CSV table of C-alpha atoms in Angstrom, one decimal:
chain,number,residue,atom,x,y,z
Z,1,MET,CA,0.0,0.0,0.0
Z,2,LYS,CA,1.4,3.4,-1.0
Z,3,GLY,CA,0.3,6.5,0.8
Z,4,VAL,CA,-0.2,10.0,-0.6
Z,5,VAL,CA,2.9,12.0,-1.4
Z,6,ARG,CA,2.2,15.5,-0.1
Z,7,ASN,CA,4.3,18.7,-0.3
Z,8,PRO,CA,5.5,19.2,3.3
Z,9,ILE,CA,5.6,23.0,2.9
Z,10,LEU,CA,2.0,22.9,1.8
Z,11,VAL,CA,1.1,20.8,4.8
Z,12,VAL,CA,2.6,23.5,7.0
Z,13,VAL,CA,1.0,26.5,5.1
Z,14,LEU,CA,-2.5,24.9,5.1
Z,15,SER,CA,-2.2,24.0,8.8
Z,16,VAL,CA,-1.4,27.6,9.6
Z,17,VAL,CA,-3.9,29.3,7.3
Z,18,THR,CA,-6.7,27.1,8.5
Z,19,CYS,CA,-5.8,27.6,12.2
Z,20,GLY,CA,-5.0,23.9,12.6
Z,21,ILE,CA,-8.1,22.4,11.0
Z,22,TYR,CA,-6.0,21.0,8.1
Z,23,ALA,CA,-3.5,19.7,10.6
Z,24,LEU,CA,-6.2,17.6,12.2
Z,25,TYR,CA,-7.3,16.3,8.8
Z,26,TRP,CA,-3.7,15.6,7.9
Z,27,MET,CA,-3.2,13.7,11.2
Z,28,TYR,CA,-6.1,11.5,10.5
Z,29,CYS,CA,-5.0,10.7,6.9
Z,30,VAL,CA,-1.4,10.0,8.0
Z,31,ARG,CA,-2.5,7.6,10.7
Z,32,GLN,CA,-4.9,5.9,8.3
Z,33,GLU,CA,-2.0,5.4,5.8
Z,34,THR,CA,0.2,4.2,8.7
Z,35,LYS,CA,-2.4,1.6,9.7
Z,36,GLU,CA,-2.8,0.3,6.1
Z,37,TYR,CA,1.0,0.3,5.4
Z,38,LEU,CA,1.9,-1.5,8.6
Z,39,GLU,CA,-1.2,-3.7,8.5
Z,40,ASP,CA,-1.6,-2.8,12.2
Z,41,PRO,CA,-5.2,-3.0,13.6
Z,42,SER,CA,-4.1,-1.4,16.8
Z,43,VAL,CA,-3.7,2.0,15.0
Z,44,SER,CA,-7.1,3.8,15.3
Z,45,PRO,CA,-7.0,7.1,13.4
Z,46,GLY,CA,-10.5,8.2,14.3
Z,47,LEU,CA,-10.1,7.5,18.0
Z,48,GLU,CA,-6.7,9.1,18.1
Z,49,LEU,CA,-8.1,12.3,16.4
Z,50,LEU,CA,-11.0,12.4,18.8
Z,51,LEU,CA,-8.6,12.1,21.8
Z,52,VAL,CA,-6.4,14.9,20.4
Z,53,ILE,CA,-9.5,17.1,20.1
Z,54,ILE,CA,-11.1,16.4,23.5
Z,55,CYS,CA,-7.9,15.8,25.5
Z,56,PHE,CA,-5.1,18.1,24.2
Z,57,PRO,CA,-2.3,16.3,26.1
Z,58,PHE,CA,-2.9,13.3,23.8
Z,59,LEU,CA,-1.3,15.4,21.1
Z,60,TYR,CA,2.0,14.6,22.6
Z,61,VAL,CA,1.2,10.9,22.6
Z,62,TRP,CA,0.2,11.2,19.0
Z,63,TYR,CA,3.5,12.7,17.9
Z,64,TYR,CA,5.5,10.1,19.9
Z,65,LYS,CA,3.5,7.2,18.5
Z,66,MET,CA,3.8,8.5,15.0
Z,67,GLY,CA,7.6,8.8,15.4
Z,68,ARG,CA,7.8,5.2,16.6
Z,69,ASP,CA,5.6,3.9,13.7
Z,70,LEU,CA,7.7,5.8,11.2
Z,71,VAL,CA,10.7,3.7,12.3
Z,72,LYS,CA,8.7,0.6,11.6
Z,73,MET,CA,7.7,2.0,8.2
Z,74,GLN,CA,11.2,2.9,7.3
Z,75,GLU,CA,12.4,-0.6,8.2
Z,76,LYS,CA,9.6,-2.2,6.1
Z,77,ALA,CA,10.5,0.1,3.2
Z,78,GLY,CA,14.2,-0.9,3.4
Z,79,LEU,CA,15.3,2.5,4.5
Z,80,PRO,CA,17.6,3.2,7.4
Z,81,ALA,CA,15.5,3.7,10.5
Z,82,ASN,CA,15.7,7.1,12.0
Z,83,ASP,CA,13.8,7.4,15.3
Z,84,GLN,CA,12.8,11.0,15.8
Z,85,SER,CA,9.9,10.4,18.1
Z,86,ILE,CA,11.5,12.5,20.9
Z,87,LEU,CA,12.2,15.3,18.5
Z,88,TYR,CA,8.5,15.4,17.5
Z,89,LEU,CA,7.5,15.3,21.2
Z,90,ILE,CA,9.7,18.2,22.0
Z,91,LEU,CA,8.5,20.3,19.0
Z,92,ALA,CA,4.9,19.7,20.0
Z,93,PHE,CA,5.7,20.7,23.6
Z,94,PHE,CA,7.2,24.0,22.5
Z,95,ALA,CA,4.2,24.8,20.3
Z,96,LEU,CA,6.0,23.9,17.0
Z,97,PRO,CA,4.0,20.9,15.9
Z,98,VAL,CA,3.9,22.2,12.3
Z,99,VAL,CA,7.7,21.7,12.1
Z,100,GLY,CA,7.1,18.1,13.3
Z,101,ASN,CA,4.4,17.8,10.6
Z,102,TYR,CA,6.9,18.9,8.0
Z,103,ILE,CA,9.5,16.4,9.1
Z,104,ILE,CA,7.0,13.6,9.4
Z,105,GLN,CA,5.6,14.3,5.9
Z,106,ASP,CA,9.1,14.5,4.4
Z,107,ASN,CA,9.9,11.1,5.9
Z,108,LEU,CA,6.6,9.6,4.7
Z,109,ASN,CA,7.3,10.9,1.2
Z,110,GLU,CA,10.6,9.1,1.2
Z,111,ILE,CA,8.8,5.9,2.2
Z,112,TRP,CA,6.1,6.4,-0.4
Z,113,ASN,CA,8.6,7.2,-3.2
Z,114,ARG,CA,10.5,4.0,-2.3
Z,115,GLN,CA,7.3,2.0,-3.1
Z,116,GLU,CA,7.3,3.1,-6.8
């Protein structure tokens, strides 16, 4: 399964312009693609998004989990694993999640391009 290759800069710009609404949509899509690629039924994009919306601290958990899953995805794609989960967590903590989104999307694009 190949996910959608997105422009990381556009992800950041749309997230800022829509005051985070696009970021929520992007988070759902990225987790759905992760679930399908890893064939992992424990990934629940809808529940994770709901928890981010109603319980803001879950945002930090989301970034950490996404970082850990990216490592699994990189290994599956035959790429060198680069665990940046702590970096995403720190960026989210210091109100810079869009930077984390950029890095995550860039890593995902590398994985998706490897599938071609």
